CSV table of C-alpha atoms in Angstrom, one decimal:
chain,number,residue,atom,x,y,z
A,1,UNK,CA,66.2,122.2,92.9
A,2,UNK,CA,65.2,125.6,90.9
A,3,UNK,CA,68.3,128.5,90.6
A,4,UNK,CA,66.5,130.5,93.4
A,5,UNK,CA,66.4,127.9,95.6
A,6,UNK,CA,69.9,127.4,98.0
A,7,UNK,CA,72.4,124.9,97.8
A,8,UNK,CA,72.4,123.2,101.4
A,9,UNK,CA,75.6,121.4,101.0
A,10,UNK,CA,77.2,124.7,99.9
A,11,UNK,CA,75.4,126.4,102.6
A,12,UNK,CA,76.9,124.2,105.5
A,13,UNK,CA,80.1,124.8,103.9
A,14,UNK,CA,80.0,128.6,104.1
A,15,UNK,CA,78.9,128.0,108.0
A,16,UNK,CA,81.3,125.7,108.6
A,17,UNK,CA,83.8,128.1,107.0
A,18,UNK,CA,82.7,131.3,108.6
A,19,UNK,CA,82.6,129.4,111.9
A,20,UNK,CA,86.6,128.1,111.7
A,21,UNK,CA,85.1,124.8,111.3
A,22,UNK,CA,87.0,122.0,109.4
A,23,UNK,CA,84.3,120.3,106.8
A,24,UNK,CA,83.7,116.8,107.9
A,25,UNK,CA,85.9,114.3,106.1
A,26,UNK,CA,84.6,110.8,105.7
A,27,UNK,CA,88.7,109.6,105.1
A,28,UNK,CA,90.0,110.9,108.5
A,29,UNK,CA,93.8,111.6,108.7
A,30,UNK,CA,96.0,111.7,111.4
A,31,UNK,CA,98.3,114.4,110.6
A,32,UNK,CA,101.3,113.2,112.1
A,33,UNK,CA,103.0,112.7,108.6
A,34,UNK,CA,102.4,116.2,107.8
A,35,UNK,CA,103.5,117.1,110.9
A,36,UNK,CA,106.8,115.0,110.7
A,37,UNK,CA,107.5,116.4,107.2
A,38,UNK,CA,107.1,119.9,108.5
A,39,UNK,CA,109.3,120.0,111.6
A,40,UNK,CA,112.0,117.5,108.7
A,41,UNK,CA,111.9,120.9,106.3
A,42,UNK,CA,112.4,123.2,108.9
A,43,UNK,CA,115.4,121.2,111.2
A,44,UNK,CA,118.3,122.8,111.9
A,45,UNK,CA,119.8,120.2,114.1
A,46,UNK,CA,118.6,117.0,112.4
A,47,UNK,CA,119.1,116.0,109.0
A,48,UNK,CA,118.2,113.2,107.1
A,49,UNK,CA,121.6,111.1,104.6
A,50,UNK,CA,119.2,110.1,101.1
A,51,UNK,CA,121.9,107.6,100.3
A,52,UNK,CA,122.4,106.2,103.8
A,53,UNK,CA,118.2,105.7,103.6
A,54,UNK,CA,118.5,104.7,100.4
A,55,UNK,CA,120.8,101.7,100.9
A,56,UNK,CA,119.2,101.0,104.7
A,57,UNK,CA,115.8,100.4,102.6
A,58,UNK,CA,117.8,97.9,100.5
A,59,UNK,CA,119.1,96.3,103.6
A,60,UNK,CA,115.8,96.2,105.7
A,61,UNK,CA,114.0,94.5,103.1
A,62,UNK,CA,116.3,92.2,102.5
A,63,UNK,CA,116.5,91.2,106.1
A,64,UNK,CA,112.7,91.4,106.2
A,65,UNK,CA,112.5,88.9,103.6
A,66,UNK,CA,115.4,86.4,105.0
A,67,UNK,CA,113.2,86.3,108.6
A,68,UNK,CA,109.9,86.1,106.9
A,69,UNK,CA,108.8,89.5,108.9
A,70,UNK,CA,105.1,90.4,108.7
A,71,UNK,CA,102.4,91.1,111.4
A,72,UNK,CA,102.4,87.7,112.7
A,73,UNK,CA,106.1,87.9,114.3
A,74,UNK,CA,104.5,89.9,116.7
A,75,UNK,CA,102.7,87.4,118.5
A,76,UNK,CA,105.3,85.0,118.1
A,77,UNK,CA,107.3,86.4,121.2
A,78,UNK,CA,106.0,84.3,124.4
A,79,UNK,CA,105.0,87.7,126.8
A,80,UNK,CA,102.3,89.1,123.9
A,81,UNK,CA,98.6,88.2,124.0
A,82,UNK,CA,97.1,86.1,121.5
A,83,UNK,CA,94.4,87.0,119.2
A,84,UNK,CA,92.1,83.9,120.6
A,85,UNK,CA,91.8,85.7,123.8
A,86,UNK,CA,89.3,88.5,122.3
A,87,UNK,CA,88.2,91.2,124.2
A,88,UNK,CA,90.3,91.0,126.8
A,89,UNK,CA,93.4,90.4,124.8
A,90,UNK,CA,91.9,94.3,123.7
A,91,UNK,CA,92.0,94.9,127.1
A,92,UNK,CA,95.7,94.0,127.6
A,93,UNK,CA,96.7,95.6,124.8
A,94,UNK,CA,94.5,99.0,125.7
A,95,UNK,CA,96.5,98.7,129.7
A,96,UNK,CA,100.1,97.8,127.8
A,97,UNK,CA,100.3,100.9,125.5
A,98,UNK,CA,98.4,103.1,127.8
A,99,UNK,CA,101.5,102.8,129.9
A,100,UNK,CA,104.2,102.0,127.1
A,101,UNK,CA,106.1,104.9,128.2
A,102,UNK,CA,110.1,105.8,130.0
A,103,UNK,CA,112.0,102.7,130.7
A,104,UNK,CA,115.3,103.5,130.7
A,105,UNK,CA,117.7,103.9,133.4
A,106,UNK,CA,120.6,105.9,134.4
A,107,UNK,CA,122.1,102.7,136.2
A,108,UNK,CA,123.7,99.3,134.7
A,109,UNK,CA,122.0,96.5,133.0
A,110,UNK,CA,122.0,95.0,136.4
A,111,UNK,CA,120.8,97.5,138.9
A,112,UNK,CA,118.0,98.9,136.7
A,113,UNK,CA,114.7,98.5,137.0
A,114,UNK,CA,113.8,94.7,135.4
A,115,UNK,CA,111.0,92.1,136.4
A,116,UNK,CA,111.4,88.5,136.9
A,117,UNK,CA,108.5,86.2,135.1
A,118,UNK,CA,108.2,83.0,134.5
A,119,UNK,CA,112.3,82.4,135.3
A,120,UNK,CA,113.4,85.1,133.2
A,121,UNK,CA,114.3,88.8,133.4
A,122,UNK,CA,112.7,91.3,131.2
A,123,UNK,CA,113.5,95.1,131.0
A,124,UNK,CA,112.4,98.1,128.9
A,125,UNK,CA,109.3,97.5,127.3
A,126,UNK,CA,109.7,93.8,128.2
A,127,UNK,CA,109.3,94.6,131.4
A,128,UNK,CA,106.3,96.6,131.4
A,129,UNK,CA,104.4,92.8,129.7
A,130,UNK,CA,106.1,91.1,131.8
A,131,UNK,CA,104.3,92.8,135.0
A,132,UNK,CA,101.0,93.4,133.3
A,133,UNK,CA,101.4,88.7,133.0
A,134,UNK,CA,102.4,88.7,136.6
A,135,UNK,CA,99.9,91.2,138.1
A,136,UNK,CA,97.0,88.5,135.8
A,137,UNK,CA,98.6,85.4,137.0
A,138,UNK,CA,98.9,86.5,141.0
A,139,UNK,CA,96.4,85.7,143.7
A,140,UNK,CA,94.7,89.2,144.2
A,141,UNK,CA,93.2,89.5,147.7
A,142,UNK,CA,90.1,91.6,148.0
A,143,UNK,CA,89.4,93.6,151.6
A,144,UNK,CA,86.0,94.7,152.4
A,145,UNK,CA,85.2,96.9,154.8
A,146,UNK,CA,83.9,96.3,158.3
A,147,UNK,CA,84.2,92.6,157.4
A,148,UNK,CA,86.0,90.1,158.2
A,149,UNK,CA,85.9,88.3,155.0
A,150,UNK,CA,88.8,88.4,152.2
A,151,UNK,CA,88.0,87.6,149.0
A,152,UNK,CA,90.5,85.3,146.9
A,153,UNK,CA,90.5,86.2,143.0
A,154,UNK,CA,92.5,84.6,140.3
A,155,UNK,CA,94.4,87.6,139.5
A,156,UNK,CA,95.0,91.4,139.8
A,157,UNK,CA,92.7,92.9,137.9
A,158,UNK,CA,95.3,95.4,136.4
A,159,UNK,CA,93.2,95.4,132.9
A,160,UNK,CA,90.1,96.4,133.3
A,161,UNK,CA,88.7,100.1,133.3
A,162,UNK,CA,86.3,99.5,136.0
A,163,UNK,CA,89.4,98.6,138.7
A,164,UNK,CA,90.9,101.5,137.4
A,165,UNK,CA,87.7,103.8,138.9
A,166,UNK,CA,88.0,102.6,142.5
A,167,UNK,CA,90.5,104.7,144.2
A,168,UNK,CA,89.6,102.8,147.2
A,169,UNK,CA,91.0,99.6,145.6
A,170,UNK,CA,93.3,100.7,143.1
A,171,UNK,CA,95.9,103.3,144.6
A,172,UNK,CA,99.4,104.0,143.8
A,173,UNK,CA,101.0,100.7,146.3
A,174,UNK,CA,98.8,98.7,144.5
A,175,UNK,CA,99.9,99.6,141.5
A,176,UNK,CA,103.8,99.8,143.3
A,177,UNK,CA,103.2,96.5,143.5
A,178,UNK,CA,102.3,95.2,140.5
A,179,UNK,CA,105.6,96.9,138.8
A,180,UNK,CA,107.6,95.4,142.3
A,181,UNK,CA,111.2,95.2,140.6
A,182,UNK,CA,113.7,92.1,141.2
A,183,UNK,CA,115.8,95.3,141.5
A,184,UNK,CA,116.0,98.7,143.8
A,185,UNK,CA,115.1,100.7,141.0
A,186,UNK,CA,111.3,101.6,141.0
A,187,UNK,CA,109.9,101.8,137.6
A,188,UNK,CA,110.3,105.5,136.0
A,189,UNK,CA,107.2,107.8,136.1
A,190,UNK,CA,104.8,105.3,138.5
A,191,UNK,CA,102.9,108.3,139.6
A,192,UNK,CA,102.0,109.2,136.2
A,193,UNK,CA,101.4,105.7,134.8
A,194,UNK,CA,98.3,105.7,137.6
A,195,UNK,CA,97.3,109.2,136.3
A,196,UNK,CA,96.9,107.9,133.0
A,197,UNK,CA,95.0,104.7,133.9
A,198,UNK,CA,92.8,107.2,136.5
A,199,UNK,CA,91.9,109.0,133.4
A,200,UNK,CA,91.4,106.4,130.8
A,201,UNK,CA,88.8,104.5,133.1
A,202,UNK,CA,86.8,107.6,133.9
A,203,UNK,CA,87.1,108.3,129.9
A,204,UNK,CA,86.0,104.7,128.8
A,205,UNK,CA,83.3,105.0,131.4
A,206,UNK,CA,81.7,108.2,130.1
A,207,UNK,CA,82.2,107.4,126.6
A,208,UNK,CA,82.6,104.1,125.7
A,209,UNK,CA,80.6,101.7,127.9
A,210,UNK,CA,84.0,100.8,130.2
A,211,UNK,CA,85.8,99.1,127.5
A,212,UNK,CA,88.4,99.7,124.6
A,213,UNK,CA,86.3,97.1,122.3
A,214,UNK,CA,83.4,100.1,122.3
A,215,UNK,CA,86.3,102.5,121.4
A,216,UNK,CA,87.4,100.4,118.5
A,217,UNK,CA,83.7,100.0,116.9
A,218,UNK,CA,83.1,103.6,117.3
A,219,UNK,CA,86.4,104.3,114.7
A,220,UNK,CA,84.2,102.2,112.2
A,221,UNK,CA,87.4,100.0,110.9
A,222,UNK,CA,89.6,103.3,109.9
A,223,UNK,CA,93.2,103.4,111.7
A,224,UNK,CA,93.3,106.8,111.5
A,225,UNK,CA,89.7,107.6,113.4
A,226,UNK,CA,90.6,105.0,116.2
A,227,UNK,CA,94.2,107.4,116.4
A,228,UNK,CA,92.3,110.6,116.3
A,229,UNK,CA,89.3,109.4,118.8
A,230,UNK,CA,92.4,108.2,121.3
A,231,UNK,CA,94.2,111.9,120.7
A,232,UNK,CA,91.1,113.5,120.9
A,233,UNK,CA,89.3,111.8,124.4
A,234,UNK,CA,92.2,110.9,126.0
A,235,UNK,CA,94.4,113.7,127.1
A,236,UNK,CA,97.2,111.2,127.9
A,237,UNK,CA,97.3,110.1,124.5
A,238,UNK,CA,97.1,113.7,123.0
A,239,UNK,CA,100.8,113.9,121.9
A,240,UNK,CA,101.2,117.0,120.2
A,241,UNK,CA,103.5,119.6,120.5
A,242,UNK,CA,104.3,123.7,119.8
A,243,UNK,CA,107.2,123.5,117.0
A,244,UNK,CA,109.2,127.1,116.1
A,245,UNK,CA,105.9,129.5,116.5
A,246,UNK,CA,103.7,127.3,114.2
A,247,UNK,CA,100.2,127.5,114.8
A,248,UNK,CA,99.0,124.2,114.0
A,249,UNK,CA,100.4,121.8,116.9
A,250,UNK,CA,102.8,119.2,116.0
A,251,UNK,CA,101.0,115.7,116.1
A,252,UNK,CA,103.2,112.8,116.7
A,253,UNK,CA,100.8,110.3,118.8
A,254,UNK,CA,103.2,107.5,119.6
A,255,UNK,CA,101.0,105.5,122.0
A,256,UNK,CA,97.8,105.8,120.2
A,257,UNK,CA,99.5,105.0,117.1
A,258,UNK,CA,101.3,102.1,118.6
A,259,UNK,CA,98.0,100.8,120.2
A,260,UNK,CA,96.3,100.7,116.3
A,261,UNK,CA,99.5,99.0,115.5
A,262,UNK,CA,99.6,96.2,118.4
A,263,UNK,CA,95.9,95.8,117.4
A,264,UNK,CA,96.3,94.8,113.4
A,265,UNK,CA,99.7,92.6,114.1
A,266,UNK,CA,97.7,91.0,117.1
A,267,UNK,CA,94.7,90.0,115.2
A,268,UNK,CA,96.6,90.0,111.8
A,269,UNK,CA,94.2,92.3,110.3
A,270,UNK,CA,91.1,90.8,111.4
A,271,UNK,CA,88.3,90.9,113.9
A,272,UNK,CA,89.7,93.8,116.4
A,273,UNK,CA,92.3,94.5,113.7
A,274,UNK,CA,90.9,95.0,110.6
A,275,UNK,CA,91.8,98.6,109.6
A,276,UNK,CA,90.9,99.4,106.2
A,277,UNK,CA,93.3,102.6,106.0
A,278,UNK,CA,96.3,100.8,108.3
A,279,UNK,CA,99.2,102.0,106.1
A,280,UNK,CA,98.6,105.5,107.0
A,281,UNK,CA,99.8,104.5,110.5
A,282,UNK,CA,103.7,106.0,110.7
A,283,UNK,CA,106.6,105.0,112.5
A,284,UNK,CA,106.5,105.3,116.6
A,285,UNK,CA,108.4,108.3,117.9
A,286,UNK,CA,110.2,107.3,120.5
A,287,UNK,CA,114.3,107.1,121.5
A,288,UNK,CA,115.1,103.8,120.2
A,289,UNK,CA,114.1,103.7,116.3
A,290,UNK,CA,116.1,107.2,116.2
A,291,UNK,CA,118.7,105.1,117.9
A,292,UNK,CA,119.0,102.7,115.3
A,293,UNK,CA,118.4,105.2,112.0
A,294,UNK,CA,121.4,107.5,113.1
A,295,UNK,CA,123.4,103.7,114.1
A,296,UNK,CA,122.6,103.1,110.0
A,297,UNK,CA,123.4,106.6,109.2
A,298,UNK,CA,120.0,107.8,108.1
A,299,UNK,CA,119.7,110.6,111.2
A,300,UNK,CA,122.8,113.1,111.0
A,301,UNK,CA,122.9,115.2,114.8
A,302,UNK,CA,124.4,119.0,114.8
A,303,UNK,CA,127.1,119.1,116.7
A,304,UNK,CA,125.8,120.4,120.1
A,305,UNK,CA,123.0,117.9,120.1
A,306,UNK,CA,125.4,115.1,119.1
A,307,UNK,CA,127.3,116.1,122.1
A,308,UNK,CA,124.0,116.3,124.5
A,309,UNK,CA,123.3,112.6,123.4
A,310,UNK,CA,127.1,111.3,123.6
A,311,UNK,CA,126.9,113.0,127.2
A,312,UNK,CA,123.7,112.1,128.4
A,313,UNK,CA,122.2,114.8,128.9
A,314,UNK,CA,118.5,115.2,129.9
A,315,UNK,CA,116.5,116.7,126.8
A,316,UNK,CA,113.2,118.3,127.8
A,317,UNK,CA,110.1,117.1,126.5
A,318,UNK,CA,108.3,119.6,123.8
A,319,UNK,CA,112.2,121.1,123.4
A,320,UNK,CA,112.5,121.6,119.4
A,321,UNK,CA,115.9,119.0,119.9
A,322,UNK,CA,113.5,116.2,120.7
A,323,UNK,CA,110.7,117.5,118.5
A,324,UNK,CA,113.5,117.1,115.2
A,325,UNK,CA,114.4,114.1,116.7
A,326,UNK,CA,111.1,112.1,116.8
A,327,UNK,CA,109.5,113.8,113.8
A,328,UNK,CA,112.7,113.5,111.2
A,329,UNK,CA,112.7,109.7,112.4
A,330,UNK,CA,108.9,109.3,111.2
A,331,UNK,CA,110.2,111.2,107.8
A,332,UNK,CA,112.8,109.2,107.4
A,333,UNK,CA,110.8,105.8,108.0
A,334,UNK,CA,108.4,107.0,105.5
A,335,UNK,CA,110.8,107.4,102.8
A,336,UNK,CA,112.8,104.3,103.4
A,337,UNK,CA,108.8,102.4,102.8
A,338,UNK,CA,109.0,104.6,99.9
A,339,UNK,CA,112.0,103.2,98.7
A,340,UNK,CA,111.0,99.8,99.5
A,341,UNK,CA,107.5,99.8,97.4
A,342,UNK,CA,109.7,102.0,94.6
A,343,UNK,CA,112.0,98.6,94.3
A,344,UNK,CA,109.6,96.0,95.0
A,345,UNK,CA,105.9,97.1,94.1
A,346,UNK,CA,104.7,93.9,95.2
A,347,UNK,CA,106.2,94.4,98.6
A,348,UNK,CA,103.8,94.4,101.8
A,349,UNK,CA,105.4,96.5,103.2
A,350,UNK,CA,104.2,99.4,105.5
A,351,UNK,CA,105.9,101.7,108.5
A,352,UNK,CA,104.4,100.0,111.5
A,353,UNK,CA,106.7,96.8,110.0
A,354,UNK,CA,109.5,98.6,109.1
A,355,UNK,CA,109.4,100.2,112.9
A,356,UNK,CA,108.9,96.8,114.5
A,357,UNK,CA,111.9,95.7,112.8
A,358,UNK,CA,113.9,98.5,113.1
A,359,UNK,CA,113.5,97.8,117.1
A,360,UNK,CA,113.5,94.1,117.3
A,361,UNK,CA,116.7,94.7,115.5
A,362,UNK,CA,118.3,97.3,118.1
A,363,UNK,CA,117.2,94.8,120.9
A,364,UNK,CA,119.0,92.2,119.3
A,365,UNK,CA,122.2,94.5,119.3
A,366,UNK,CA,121.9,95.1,122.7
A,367,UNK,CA,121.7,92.0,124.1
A,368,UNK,CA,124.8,91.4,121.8
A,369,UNK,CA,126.5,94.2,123.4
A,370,UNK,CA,126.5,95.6,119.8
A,371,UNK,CA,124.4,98.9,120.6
A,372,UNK,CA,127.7,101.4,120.8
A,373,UNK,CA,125.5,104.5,119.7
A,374,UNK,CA,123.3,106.0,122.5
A,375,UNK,CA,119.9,107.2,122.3
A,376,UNK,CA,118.4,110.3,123.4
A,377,UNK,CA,117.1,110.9,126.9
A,378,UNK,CA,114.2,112.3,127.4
A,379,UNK,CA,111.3,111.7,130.7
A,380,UNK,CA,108.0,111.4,129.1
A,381,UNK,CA,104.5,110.0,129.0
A,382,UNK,CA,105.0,110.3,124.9
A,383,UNK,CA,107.3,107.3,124.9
């Protein structure tokens, strides 16, 4: 190329620039670890205790080590989907963290809202596999109009995209049904939880050929493209957030970070989980890991929001209390894998672990009765 001659790189940088277009990046990033660090230097009500992190790193690692943690614990636990069932383990696990949202209760451990599988009783998050099992294991019966005929198939199709479509078929007793509690507490947010599978079908349909494996080639094996395609298709996955009168949203993406994760620890970082960029995956912002850091005393509350917590009281969605909350837990996650690596270079060791941990460990607790600290309440789709 002669000097008179234009540089076309340059030039679709200048276009892209006077257009407020971001140059395209070939090594995507989220931006929730930015984010989190932002909202963590400008908290007022939330602060972080270096040496409480400092010596919780110490601790976690060495419990880590003591249980032999690592990816593969998470299929280990009976209700999870194995890696042999392929694509449509993918489908489960695209159904279980599209709704992996709101599960607590105002009542008691016995009143509240649990399911009853395979002779046991499962609540929280439990309870949410437990129904997605059922609802696959149950005889689903299939009307057709202006017949007399009834169809019998093995199971309610509760995982696939293409159920999700026919609002003829798939309406909001159906779905009632499928989440029928052993309890009279209905599950939290039902209405919503159809919303979101409404949506997702009509999106995988559109985009993605009517199923989540199509979504996973099309991030190309990067973690952080399959979290940003998610954020950026889905609008029920598109947690982000005004903070204090910044511009740039707050992006803390629970659920579509949370469905990368399930998908590496399922497959153990192969076939449908082999992420290239996985570390860059942060903690999952949600009520209970916050739960457990301030238990460890890593979080540190103002007063007033202390007191909302200790009281129960509802904190809105979006509200810069549960903005500090979620986003100082994701800072304070990071530097406690920080720590980890600083001690133990050898360490594999990343936050989706650490965050696995952190809440296997605070559902031990509570089974224990050991859980004396309370968590936050807020009603959301986020978490």
């Amino acid at each position: 190329m002669s000097d008179d001659e234009a540089d076309p790189e340059l030039l679709a940088l200048l276009r892209q620039h006077l257009q407020g277009k971001p140059p395209i990046n070939n090594d995507p990033e989220t931006g929730v670890l930015e984010s989190a660090e932002y909202v963590y230097n400008n908290s007022i009500d939330v602060a972080l205790d270096m040496r409480a992190s400092k010596a919780a790193a110490t601790a976690i690692y060495s419990q880590m080590q003591q249980k032999a943690y690592s990816p593969a614990t998470w299929s280990e636990h009976d209700l999870h989907p194995k890696a042999e069932g392929g694509p449509d383990t993918v489908a489960f696990i695209f159904t279980m963290d599209l709704l992996n949202f709101c599960f607590w209760s105002e009542l008691s451990e016995e009143k509240r809202f649990a399911i009853e599988y395979r002779g046991k009783r499962w609540t929280g998050y439990w309870s949410l596999v437990a129904a997605l099992q059922r609802a696959l294991d149950e005889v689903y019966l299939k009307f057709r109009r202006l017949i007399i005929f009834i169809f019998y198939i093995k199971g309610i199709p509760i995982t696939d995209p293409h159920f999700w479509q026919n609002e003829d078929e798939f309406t909001l007793n159906v779905l009632r049904n499928v989440f029928r509690s052993c309890t009279d507490e209905e599950i939290p947010l039902l209405k919503e939880r159809l919303d979101c599978l409404r949506e997702a079908g009509n999106v995988l349909y559109d985009k993605y050929k009517c199923h989540p494996v199509n979504l996973i080639a099309a991030a190309d094996g990067s973690a952080a493209r399959l979290v940003n395609l998610l954020a950026r298709d889905f609008s029920c996955f598109r947690d982000e957030h005004g903070f204090d009168g910044r511009k740039k949203p707050i992006r803390l993406l629970k659920r579509a970070q949370i469905l990368v994760a399930d998908l590496w620890a399922c497959f153990e970082g192969e076939d449908f989980g082999d992420f290239w960029d996985i570390d860059k995956i942060t903690m999952f912002a949600d009520y209970r890991v916050p739960q457990m850091l301030n238990s460890m005393g890593c979080l540190l509350y103002s007063p007033p929001l202390d007191s909302a917590i200790r009281s129960k009281k509802n904190i809105p969605s979006g509200s810069n209390w549960e903005l500090q909350l979620r986003a100082c837990s994701i800072w304070c996650v990071e530097l406690i894998r920080r720590e980890i690596l600083t001690e133990h270079p050898e360490a594999e060791i990343n936050a989706i672990l650490i965050d696995f941990f952190l809440y296997d460990t605070i559902k031990e607790m509570e089974l224990n009765g050991q859980d004396k600290i309370l968590h936050h309440r807020t009603r959301s789709i986020w978490y």
